[in-house]
Short mmCIF file of C-alpha atoms and ligand atoms in Angstrom, two decimals:
data_model
loop_
_atom_site.label_atom_id
_atom_site.label_comp_id
_atom_site.label_asym_id
_atom_site.label_seq_id
_atom_site.Cartn_x
_atom_site.Cartn_y
_atom_site.Cartn_z
CA UNK A 278 52.28 -115.51 199.93
CA UNK A 279 51.43 -119.12 199.41
CA UNK A 280 53.53 -121.18 197.02
CA UNK A 281 51.94 -122.18 193.77
CA UNK A 282 52.93 -125.78 193.09
CA UNK A 283 53.25 -127.26 189.63
CA UNK A 284 50.21 -129.46 188.93
CA UNK A 285 50.73 -133.24 188.93
CA UNK A 286 49.23 -133.41 185.41
CA UNK A 287 51.89 -131.00 184.16
CA UNK A 288 54.66 -132.97 185.84
CA UNK A 289 53.40 -136.14 184.18
CA UNK A 290 53.14 -134.47 180.77
CA UNK A 291 56.70 -133.10 181.04
CA UNK A 292 58.02 -136.42 182.24
CA UNK A 293 56.29 -138.35 179.44
CA UNK A 294 57.66 -135.97 176.86
CA UNK A 295 61.20 -136.15 178.31
CA UNK A 296 60.98 -139.95 178.32
CA UNK A 297 59.81 -139.96 174.71
CA UNK A 298 62.67 -137.67 173.65
CA UNK A 299 65.19 -139.89 175.42
CA UNK A 300 63.80 -143.07 173.86
CA UNK A 301 63.80 -141.53 170.39
CA UNK A 302 67.50 -140.86 170.82
CA UNK A 303 68.19 -144.31 172.20
CA UNK A 304 66.00 -146.24 169.75
CA UNK A 305 65.62 -144.30 166.47
CA UNK A 306 63.05 -146.80 165.13
CA UNK A 307 60.69 -145.53 167.81
CA UNK A 308 60.83 -142.07 166.20
CA UNK A 309 60.07 -143.61 162.80
CA UNK A 310 57.09 -145.41 164.31
CA UNK A 311 55.80 -142.18 165.87
CA UNK A 312 55.85 -140.47 162.48
CA UNK A 313 54.04 -143.38 160.83
CA UNK A 314 51.36 -143.50 163.53
CA UNK A 315 50.76 -139.78 163.27
CA UNK A 316 50.42 -140.01 159.51
CA UNK A 317 47.92 -142.89 159.72
CA UNK A 318 45.95 -141.13 162.48
CA UNK A 319 45.63 -138.05 160.30
CA UNK A 320 44.43 -140.20 157.38
CA UNK A 321 41.81 -141.85 159.59
CA UNK A 322 40.54 -138.54 160.93
CA UNK A 323 40.19 -137.23 157.40
CA UNK A 324 38.48 -140.40 156.21
CA UNK A 325 36.10 -140.61 159.18
CA UNK A 326 34.74 -137.17 160.08
CA UNK A 327 32.22 -138.75 162.48
CA UNK A 328 35.01 -140.30 164.51
CA UNK A 329 36.89 -137.01 164.51
CA UNK A 330 33.79 -135.24 165.75
CA UNK A 331 33.24 -137.80 168.50
CA UNK A 332 36.85 -137.54 169.67
CA UNK A 333 36.58 -133.79 169.58
CA UNK A 334 33.25 -133.69 171.43
CA UNK A 335 34.60 -135.90 174.23
CA UNK A 336 37.77 -133.80 174.35
CA UNK A 337 39.91 -136.80 173.37
CA UNK A 338 41.43 -135.49 170.18
CA UNK A 339 43.89 -133.44 172.16
CA UNK A 340 45.37 -136.37 174.01
CA UNK A 341 45.83 -138.54 170.92
CA UNK A 342 49.07 -136.92 169.72
CA UNK A 343 50.77 -137.21 173.14
CA UNK A 344 49.30 -140.54 174.10
CA UNK A 345 51.62 -143.42 174.87
CA UNK A 346 52.41 -146.06 177.41
CA UNK A 347 55.75 -147.48 178.44
CA UNK A 348 56.97 -150.54 180.29
CA UNK A 349 59.61 -151.15 182.94
CA UNK A 350 60.66 -154.08 185.11
CA UNK A 351 62.09 -153.96 188.61
CA UNK A 352 63.78 -156.51 190.84
CA UNK A 353 62.83 -155.71 194.43
CA UNK A 354 59.93 -154.64 196.60
CA UNK A 355 61.87 -151.54 197.67
CA UNK A 356 62.33 -150.47 194.03
CA UNK A 357 58.65 -150.98 193.31
CA UNK A 358 57.61 -149.04 196.42
CA UNK A 359 59.89 -146.14 195.51
CA UNK A 360 58.46 -146.06 191.98
CA UNK A 361 55.00 -145.85 193.50
CA UNK A 362 56.04 -142.69 195.36
CA UNK A 363 57.67 -141.13 192.31
CA UNK A 364 54.64 -141.81 190.11
CA UNK A 365 52.23 -140.59 192.79
CA UNK A 366 53.92 -137.19 192.51
CA UNK A 367 53.05 -137.29 188.80
CA UNK A 368 49.43 -138.16 189.53
CA UNK A 369 49.74 -141.85 188.63
CA UNK A 370 48.18 -144.61 190.74
CA UNK A 371 48.77 -148.37 190.52
CA UNK A 372 45.73 -149.75 188.69
CA UNK A 373 45.04 -153.44 188.17
CA UNK A 374 46.98 -156.61 188.90
CA UNK A 375 48.39 -158.77 186.12
CA UNK A 376 49.77 -162.23 186.78
CA UNK A 377 52.03 -163.24 183.92
CA UNK A 378 53.48 -166.36 185.50
CA UNK A 379 50.56 -168.39 184.12
CA UNK A 380 51.89 -167.50 180.68
CA UNK A 381 55.46 -168.48 181.50
CA UNK A 382 56.79 -165.02 182.33
CA UNK A 383 58.25 -164.78 185.87
CA UNK A 384 56.75 -161.40 186.81
CA UNK A 385 53.59 -159.83 188.13
CA UNK A 386 52.57 -156.33 187.26
CA UNK A 387 50.43 -153.26 187.63
CA UNK A 388 49.96 -150.15 185.53
CA UNK A 389 50.73 -146.75 187.00
CA UNK A 390 48.31 -144.32 185.42
CA UNK A 391 46.15 -141.27 186.01
CA UNK A 392 42.61 -142.19 187.09
CA UNK A 393 40.55 -139.00 187.01
CA UNK A 394 38.63 -137.93 183.93
CA UNK A 395 40.37 -134.58 183.63
CA UNK A 396 43.79 -136.09 184.37
CA UNK A 397 43.31 -138.70 181.63
CA UNK A 398 42.32 -136.04 179.15
CA UNK A 399 45.25 -133.83 180.08
CA UNK A 400 47.79 -136.60 179.67
CA UNK A 401 47.02 -140.32 179.88
CA UNK A 402 50.66 -141.49 180.16
CA UNK A 403 50.90 -144.92 181.80
CA UNK A 404 53.65 -147.33 182.70
CA UNK A 405 53.20 -151.08 182.74
CA UNK A 406 55.40 -151.99 185.69
CA UNK A 407 56.53 -155.53 186.43
CA UNK A 408 58.14 -156.99 189.52
CA UNK A 409 60.44 -159.93 188.96
CA UNK A 410 59.52 -163.03 190.95
CA UNK A 411 62.88 -164.33 192.06
CA UNK A 412 61.16 -167.14 193.96
CA UNK A 413 60.56 -168.70 190.55
CA UNK A 414 64.32 -169.27 190.08
CA UNK A 415 64.68 -172.87 191.17
CA UNK A 416 68.49 -172.90 191.51
CA UNK A 417 68.96 -171.68 195.13
CA UNK A 418 72.56 -170.51 194.65
CA UNK A 419 71.68 -168.50 191.58
CA UNK A 420 68.66 -167.03 193.33
CA UNK A 421 70.81 -165.89 196.25
CA UNK A 422 73.30 -164.39 193.81
CA UNK A 423 70.56 -162.44 192.01
CA UNK A 424 69.19 -161.22 195.33
CA UNK A 425 72.62 -160.01 196.44
CA UNK A 426 73.20 -158.15 193.16
CA UNK A 427 69.84 -156.45 193.44
CA UNK A 428 70.34 -155.57 197.11
CA UNK A 429 73.59 -153.79 196.25
CA UNK A 430 72.16 -151.41 193.67
CA UNK A 431 70.21 -148.19 193.90
CA UNK A 432 68.36 -147.43 190.68
CA UNK A 433 67.41 -143.94 191.93
CA UNK A 434 69.77 -140.98 192.08
CA UNK A 435 70.40 -139.50 195.56
CA UNK A 436 68.92 -136.21 194.35
CA UNK A 437 65.76 -138.01 193.16
CA UNK A 438 65.33 -139.47 196.64
CA UNK A 439 65.89 -136.06 198.21
CA UNK A 440 63.28 -134.50 195.97
CA UNK A 441 60.72 -137.18 196.77
CA UNK A 442 61.25 -136.43 200.47
CA UNK A 443 61.01 -132.72 199.84
CA UNK A 444 57.72 -133.22 197.98
CA UNK A 445 56.36 -135.23 200.88
CA UNK A 446 57.32 -132.48 203.32
CA UNK A 447 56.16 -129.42 201.44
CA UNK A 448 53.31 -130.93 199.42
CA UNK A 449 54.50 -129.90 195.97
CA UNK A 450 57.27 -128.63 193.70
CA UNK A 451 57.93 -125.15 192.42
CA UNK A 452 58.92 -124.78 188.75
CA UNK A 453 62.62 -125.23 189.36
CA UNK A 454 62.20 -128.27 191.60
CA UNK A 455 59.79 -129.78 189.08
CA UNK A 456 62.38 -129.53 186.32
CA UNK A 457 65.03 -130.97 188.58
CA UNK A 458 62.75 -133.85 189.58
CA UNK A 459 61.96 -134.78 185.98
CA UNK A 460 65.62 -134.83 185.01
CA UNK A 461 66.57 -136.90 188.06
CA UNK A 462 63.68 -139.35 187.75
CA UNK A 463 64.51 -139.88 184.07
CA UNK A 464 67.96 -141.23 185.01
CA UNK A 465 66.38 -144.40 186.42
CA UNK A 466 64.97 -145.32 183.00
CA UNK A 467 68.07 -144.68 180.91
CA UNK A 468 69.79 -147.45 178.97
CA UNK A 469 73.24 -148.63 180.15
CA UNK A 470 75.64 -150.43 177.83
CA UNK A 471 77.77 -151.25 180.89
CA UNK A 472 76.31 -154.08 182.96
CA UNK A 473 76.90 -154.52 186.70
CA UNK A 474 77.89 -158.19 186.44
CA UNK A 475 80.55 -160.34 184.82
CA UNK A 476 79.75 -162.33 181.72
CA UNK A 477 79.41 -165.64 183.57
CA UNK A 478 76.78 -164.25 185.90
CA UNK A 479 74.92 -162.67 183.00
CA UNK A 480 74.91 -165.95 181.09
CA UNK A 481 73.77 -167.98 184.09
CA UNK A 482 70.88 -165.60 184.80
CA UNK A 483 69.98 -165.37 181.14
CA UNK A 484 69.86 -169.12 180.87
CA UNK A 485 67.46 -169.30 183.78
CA UNK A 486 65.26 -166.73 182.02
CA UNK A 487 66.27 -163.84 179.78
CA UNK A 488 63.98 -161.55 181.69
CA UNK A 489 65.91 -162.24 184.89
CA UNK A 490 69.15 -161.12 183.27
CA UNK A 491 67.39 -158.02 181.97
CA UNK A 492 66.14 -157.00 185.38
CA UNK A 493 69.14 -157.97 187.50
CA UNK A 494 72.23 -157.04 185.48
CA UNK A 495 71.85 -153.30 184.92
CA UNK A 496 72.14 -150.13 186.98
CA UNK A 497 68.61 -148.97 186.25
CA UNK A 498 65.24 -150.23 185.03
CA UNK A 499 65.59 -149.05 181.43
CA UNK A 500 62.38 -148.19 179.66
CA UNK A 501 61.89 -151.18 177.36
CA UNK A 502 59.32 -149.67 174.99
CA UNK A 503 57.04 -146.71 174.46
CA UNK A 504 53.79 -147.20 172.62
CA UNK A 505 51.88 -144.58 170.65
CA UNK A 506 48.12 -144.94 170.18
CA UNK A 507 46.86 -145.41 166.64
CA UNK A 508 43.34 -145.16 165.26
CA UNK A 509 43.99 -147.96 162.74
CA UNK A 510 46.38 -150.64 163.89
CA UNK A 511 45.84 -152.88 160.85
CA UNK A 512 46.98 -150.07 158.59
CA UNK A 513 50.07 -149.23 160.67
CA UNK A 514 50.99 -152.93 160.86
CA UNK A 515 50.71 -153.17 157.07
CA UNK A 516 52.85 -150.07 156.53
CA UNK A 517 55.58 -150.90 159.06
CA UNK A 518 57.76 -152.91 156.62
CA UNK A 519 57.75 -149.94 154.22
CA UNK A 520 59.56 -147.84 156.80
CA UNK A 521 62.00 -150.64 157.60
CA UNK A 522 60.30 -152.02 160.70
CA UNK A 523 59.31 -155.69 161.00
CA UNK A 524 56.25 -156.17 163.17
CA UNK A 525 55.67 -159.29 165.24
CA UNK A 526 53.46 -161.77 163.42
CA UNK A 527 50.17 -161.41 165.28
CA UNK A 528 48.12 -158.42 166.36
CA UNK A 529 47.19 -159.23 169.95
CA UNK A 530 43.74 -158.71 171.42
CA UNK A 531 40.27 -158.62 169.85
CA UNK A 532 39.65 -158.45 166.09
CA UNK A 533 38.82 -155.29 164.17
CA UNK A 534 35.28 -154.16 165.04
CA UNK A 535 32.82 -151.42 164.17
CA UNK A 536 32.81 -150.57 167.87
CA UNK A 537 36.46 -151.17 168.82
CA UNK A 538 36.88 -153.26 171.99
CA UNK A 539 39.49 -153.03 174.72
CA UNK A 540 42.96 -152.97 173.26
CA UNK A 541 44.72 -154.25 170.14
CA UNK A 542 48.53 -154.29 170.11
CA UNK A 543 51.48 -155.23 168.01
CA UNK A 544 55.21 -154.74 168.51
CA UNK A 545 58.48 -154.90 166.63
CA UNK A 546 61.19 -157.24 167.78
CA UNK A 547 63.69 -156.20 170.41
CA UNK A 548 67.00 -154.88 169.18
CA UNK A 549 70.19 -156.82 169.76
CA UNK A 550 72.36 -154.24 171.49
CA UNK A 551 76.03 -154.36 172.47
CA UNK A 552 76.82 -154.52 176.19
CA UNK A 553 80.01 -154.67 178.25
CA UNK A 554 80.48 -156.90 181.28
CA UNK A 555 82.56 -156.15 184.36
CA UNK A 556 85.18 -158.70 183.26
CA UNK A 557 85.63 -156.53 180.14
CA UNK A 558 84.10 -159.10 177.85
CA UNK A 559 81.55 -157.84 175.37
CA UNK A 560 78.21 -159.32 174.45
CA UNK A 561 74.72 -158.40 173.36
CA UNK A 562 71.43 -157.92 175.12
CA UNK A 563 67.92 -157.82 173.65
CA UNK A 564 65.36 -155.96 175.68
CA UNK A 565 64.18 -152.83 173.98
CA UNK A 566 61.50 -152.79 171.35
CA UNK A 567 58.61 -150.78 169.94
CA UNK A 568 54.88 -151.27 170.07
CA UNK A 569 51.67 -149.68 168.82
CA UNK A 570 48.18 -149.98 170.17
CA UNK A 571 44.58 -149.15 169.33
CA UNK A 572 42.21 -148.55 172.22
CA UNK A 573 38.50 -149.30 172.28
CA UNK A 574 35.64 -149.65 174.72
CA UNK A 575 36.16 -150.69 178.33
CA UNK A 576 34.12 -153.83 179.07
CA UNK A 577 32.04 -154.64 182.13
CA UNK A 578 32.84 -157.79 184.10
CA UNK A 579 30.23 -159.58 181.98
CA UNK A 580 31.70 -158.25 178.74
CA UNK A 581 35.20 -159.12 179.83
CA UNK A 582 34.17 -162.70 180.64
CA UNK A 583 32.73 -163.05 177.16
CA UNK A 584 35.90 -161.56 175.69
CA UNK A 585 38.15 -163.97 177.60
CA UNK A 586 35.97 -166.91 176.65
CA UNK A 587 35.99 -166.05 172.94
CA UNK A 588 39.71 -165.31 172.90
CA UNK A 589 40.45 -168.74 174.35
CA UNK A 590 38.08 -170.33 171.88
CA UNK A 591 39.75 -168.60 168.92
CA UNK A 592 43.20 -169.86 169.92
CA UNK A 593 46.35 -168.72 168.14
CA UNK A 594 47.43 -168.85 164.53
CA UNK A 595 50.92 -168.28 163.27
CA UNK A 596 49.99 -165.82 160.54
CA UNK A 597 48.04 -162.67 161.16
CA UNK A 598 45.57 -162.94 158.28
CA UNK A 599 44.36 -166.37 159.39
CA UNK A 600 44.41 -165.30 163.02
CA UNK A 601 42.29 -162.20 162.36
CA UNK A 602 39.82 -164.22 160.26
CA UNK A 603 39.50 -166.81 162.98
CA UNK A 604 39.05 -164.12 165.64
CA UNK A 605 36.44 -162.33 163.55
CA UNK A 606 34.49 -165.56 163.11
CA UNK A 607 34.56 -166.43 166.81
CA UNK A 608 33.81 -162.85 167.87
CA UNK A 609 30.65 -162.78 165.79
CA UNK A 610 29.16 -163.95 169.10
CA UNK A 611 30.11 -160.58 170.62
CA UNK A 612 27.58 -157.84 169.73
CA UNK A 613 29.11 -155.14 167.57
CA UNK A 614 26.69 -152.23 167.88
CA UNK A 615 26.63 -149.70 170.68
CA UNK A 616 22.98 -150.31 171.54
CA UNK A 617 23.35 -154.02 172.17
CA UNK A 618 26.58 -153.42 174.08
CA UNK A 619 24.58 -151.09 176.33
CA UNK A 620 21.38 -153.05 176.72
CA UNK A 621 23.24 -156.30 177.41
CA UNK A 622 25.54 -154.55 179.87
CA UNK A 623 28.72 -155.57 178.04
CA UNK A 624 30.55 -152.22 177.87
CA UNK A 625 30.76 -149.03 179.93
CA UNK A 626 29.38 -145.79 178.52
CA UNK A 627 29.57 -142.12 179.31
CA UNK A 628 26.14 -140.45 179.09
CA UNK A 629 25.45 -136.87 178.07
CA UNK A 630 22.30 -134.75 177.69
CA UNK A 631 22.06 -133.09 174.25
CA UNK A 632 20.91 -129.52 173.49
CA UNK A 633 17.50 -130.94 172.68
CA UNK A 634 17.50 -132.93 175.90
CA UNK A 635 18.19 -129.79 177.93
CA UNK A 636 14.83 -128.45 176.76
CA UNK A 637 13.07 -131.47 178.32
CA UNK A 638 14.43 -131.66 181.87
CA UNK A 639 11.41 -133.69 183.11
CA UNK A 640 12.37 -136.56 180.84
CA UNK A 641 15.51 -137.22 182.88
CA UNK A 642 14.92 -139.31 185.97
CA UNK A 643 16.35 -142.63 187.22
CA UNK A 644 13.47 -144.68 185.76
CA UNK A 645 13.62 -143.04 182.32
CA UNK A 646 14.01 -145.23 179.24
CA UNK A 647 17.53 -144.29 178.16
CA UNK A 648 17.40 -145.91 174.74
CA UNK A 649 14.21 -144.02 173.98
CA UNK A 650 15.87 -140.76 175.01
CA UNK A 651 18.71 -141.60 172.64
CA UNK A 652 16.23 -142.29 169.81
CA UNK A 653 14.56 -138.94 170.49
CA UNK A 654 17.91 -137.17 170.20
CA UNK A 655 17.87 -136.08 173.84
CA UNK A 656 20.75 -138.22 175.06
CA UNK A 657 24.02 -139.59 173.73
CA UNK A 658 26.16 -142.41 175.07
CA UNK A 659 29.84 -142.77 174.15
CA UNK A 660 31.87 -145.90 174.95
CA UNK A 661 34.37 -145.28 177.76
CA UNK A 662 37.94 -145.84 176.51
CA UNK A 663 39.79 -148.81 178.00
CA UNK A 664 42.80 -147.33 179.78
CA UNK A 665 44.37 -150.58 181.00
CA UNK A 666 46.15 -153.66 179.70
CA UNK A 667 45.36 -157.29 178.88
CA UNK A 668 47.35 -160.09 180.49
CA UNK A 669 47.17 -162.48 177.53
CA UNK A 670 48.28 -159.73 175.14
CA UNK A 671 51.01 -158.62 177.53
CA UNK A 672 52.30 -162.19 177.72
CA UNK A 673 52.37 -162.30 173.89
CA UNK A 674 54.35 -159.06 173.81
CA UNK A 675 56.81 -160.29 176.44
CA UNK A 676 57.26 -163.58 174.65
CA UNK A 677 57.83 -162.13 171.21
CA UNK A 678 60.84 -160.42 172.74
CA UNK A 679 62.21 -163.38 174.61
CA UNK A 680 62.26 -165.84 171.76
CA UNK A 681 62.52 -169.59 172.34
CA UNK A 682 59.68 -171.58 173.85
CA UNK A 683 62.27 -173.03 176.23
CA UNK A 684 61.90 -169.78 178.14
CA UNK A 685 58.34 -170.57 179.14
CA UNK A 686 59.13 -172.00 182.52
CA UNK A 687 57.58 -169.90 185.24
CA UNK A 688 54.66 -171.46 187.07
CA UNK A 689 53.81 -169.54 190.20
CA UNK A 690 50.38 -168.88 191.60
CA UNK A 691 48.87 -165.48 191.21
CA UNK A 692 49.68 -163.51 194.27
CA UNK A 693 48.09 -160.11 194.32
CA UNK A 694 48.63 -159.92 198.08
CA UNK A 695 52.37 -160.45 197.79
CA UNK A 696 52.48 -157.85 195.02
CA UNK A 697 50.59 -155.30 197.08
CA UNK A 698 52.82 -155.95 200.08
CA UNK A 699 55.84 -155.19 197.89
CA UNK A 700 54.19 -152.12 196.42
CA UNK A 701 53.24 -150.82 199.84
CA UNK A 702 49.62 -150.22 198.89
CA UNK A 703 46.61 -151.90 197.33
CA UNK A 704 46.13 -151.64 193.57
CA UNK A 705 43.03 -149.82 192.37
CA UNK A 706 40.42 -152.02 190.68
CA UNK A 707 40.03 -150.95 187.06
CA UNK A 708 36.45 -152.23 186.95
CA UNK A 709 35.37 -150.01 189.80
CA UNK A 710 36.92 -146.98 188.06
CA UNK A 711 34.90 -147.57 184.89
CA UNK A 712 31.73 -148.24 186.82
CA UNK A 713 32.18 -145.03 188.81
CA UNK A 714 32.76 -143.08 185.65
CA UNK A 715 29.57 -144.36 184.03
CA UNK A 716 27.60 -143.82 187.22
CA UNK A 717 28.80 -140.23 187.58
CA UNK A 718 27.82 -139.45 184.00
CA UNK A 719 24.34 -140.89 184.62
CA UNK A 720 24.04 -138.78 187.75
CA UNK A 721 25.01 -135.63 185.89
CA UNK A 722 22.22 -136.39 183.41
CA UNK A 723 19.70 -136.91 186.22
CA UNK A 724 19.43 -140.57 185.19
CA UNK A 725 20.76 -141.95 188.47
CA UNK A 726 20.82 -140.84 192.07
C1 OOG B 987 55.78 -155.42 179.27
C2 OOG B 987 54.97 -156.14 178.23
C3 OOG B 987 53.48 -155.80 178.32
C4 OOG B 987 51.77 -154.36 177.09
O1 OOG B 987 51.55 -153.34 176.42
O2 OOG B 987 50.91 -155.23 177.29
C5 OOG B 987 53.12 -154.53 177.67
C6 OOG B 987 57.24 -155.69 179.21
O3 OOG B 987 57.73 -156.25 178.24
O4 OOG B 987 57.92 -155.27 180.17
O5 OOG B 987 53.86 -153.59 177.55
NI1 NI B 988 53.32 -152.31 176.00
#
């Protein structure tokens, strides 16, 4: 009899849930945040039955309660390449390239995430994964020291490596191996109070950039935050202080909209946690924090250009109320109704024939007037959810956890090629994924060939 392997979607769901349980133990405030987000989401669904119906109709309600992303940072190409193999087993591909050096953060990144429609609905867990750019350390001696420390560590357990090989040989895991794999893979992301360096080395690396110390000095690449998805980020941000959590000042991303765009995010400051050095001295390290996000429509290249342009124009304000007002004013140039977003080609949509439409099959052909079909109640179009990240927002999140402007010192050129060489594969273009998804939905409706 043939073996029945555990599905990649199930592996990912189990892994995400194990990671969430571990992080709740490690950082109790994350558990508090989860409860608050769930409470606000329930309020929103009660208050907005139309939204609830839309989420239900597109089969997205189910994923809401388990939806989160995390972030990790690694130090070497070999670590990144191994992560790629581990996440591939869980049905996660590297999507997108983010250069954060422009914003003063010495890393470049991708997001490992599921790409298929079904996979996203089953469990959309994603990990924002950054590779440290040691070439941006200008002190050659210190750079060599960091390289040597990284070369001497293995952030994966021997059993994890064995299981990855086994998966490659046999093409899957049975139930027992799956459980084993999740437990072993989780070890890589655990927090360690014991560092792998003496206090002098830690301080020297930290002075160069705090992120460098975070990546280089530990035995693993600890998960540094997990982010639940909320339906009303302004409300959660306002309620955070009531549950003892101080949010960062500014909500990153676009302003509040009738048709939510892309991604809005806010975080709470990293905890100052005790650590021990190899010379037995004690100190503290700040790396781990919490974040929430609200997801909206994925934008086309044209829409994204407009978004980037308006975001730059709006600039930054130090308090959120002023910042949101300023954003709202500047973003009045961005259409805020689904029809204009469609007809101007600013956002991606998923198209679906209605019951009524099914009775008029002749009306559906590539030259048909889609907006007219919508008006006649024969067709509906739902914005496709943005599943990725935003480099400017990500830089804001990084920075709020690094403190001091003196840390803004990286200045490398974007180097997607170098990143892909380290990763051992190309990254998938997020734009082509959204375009494909819209195109497939049009084809299913008979509106495209
Ligand atoms: C990643 C920060 C970026 C996001 O949601 O944009 C991020 C990090 O701090 O490692 O998580
Ligand atoms: Ni994040």
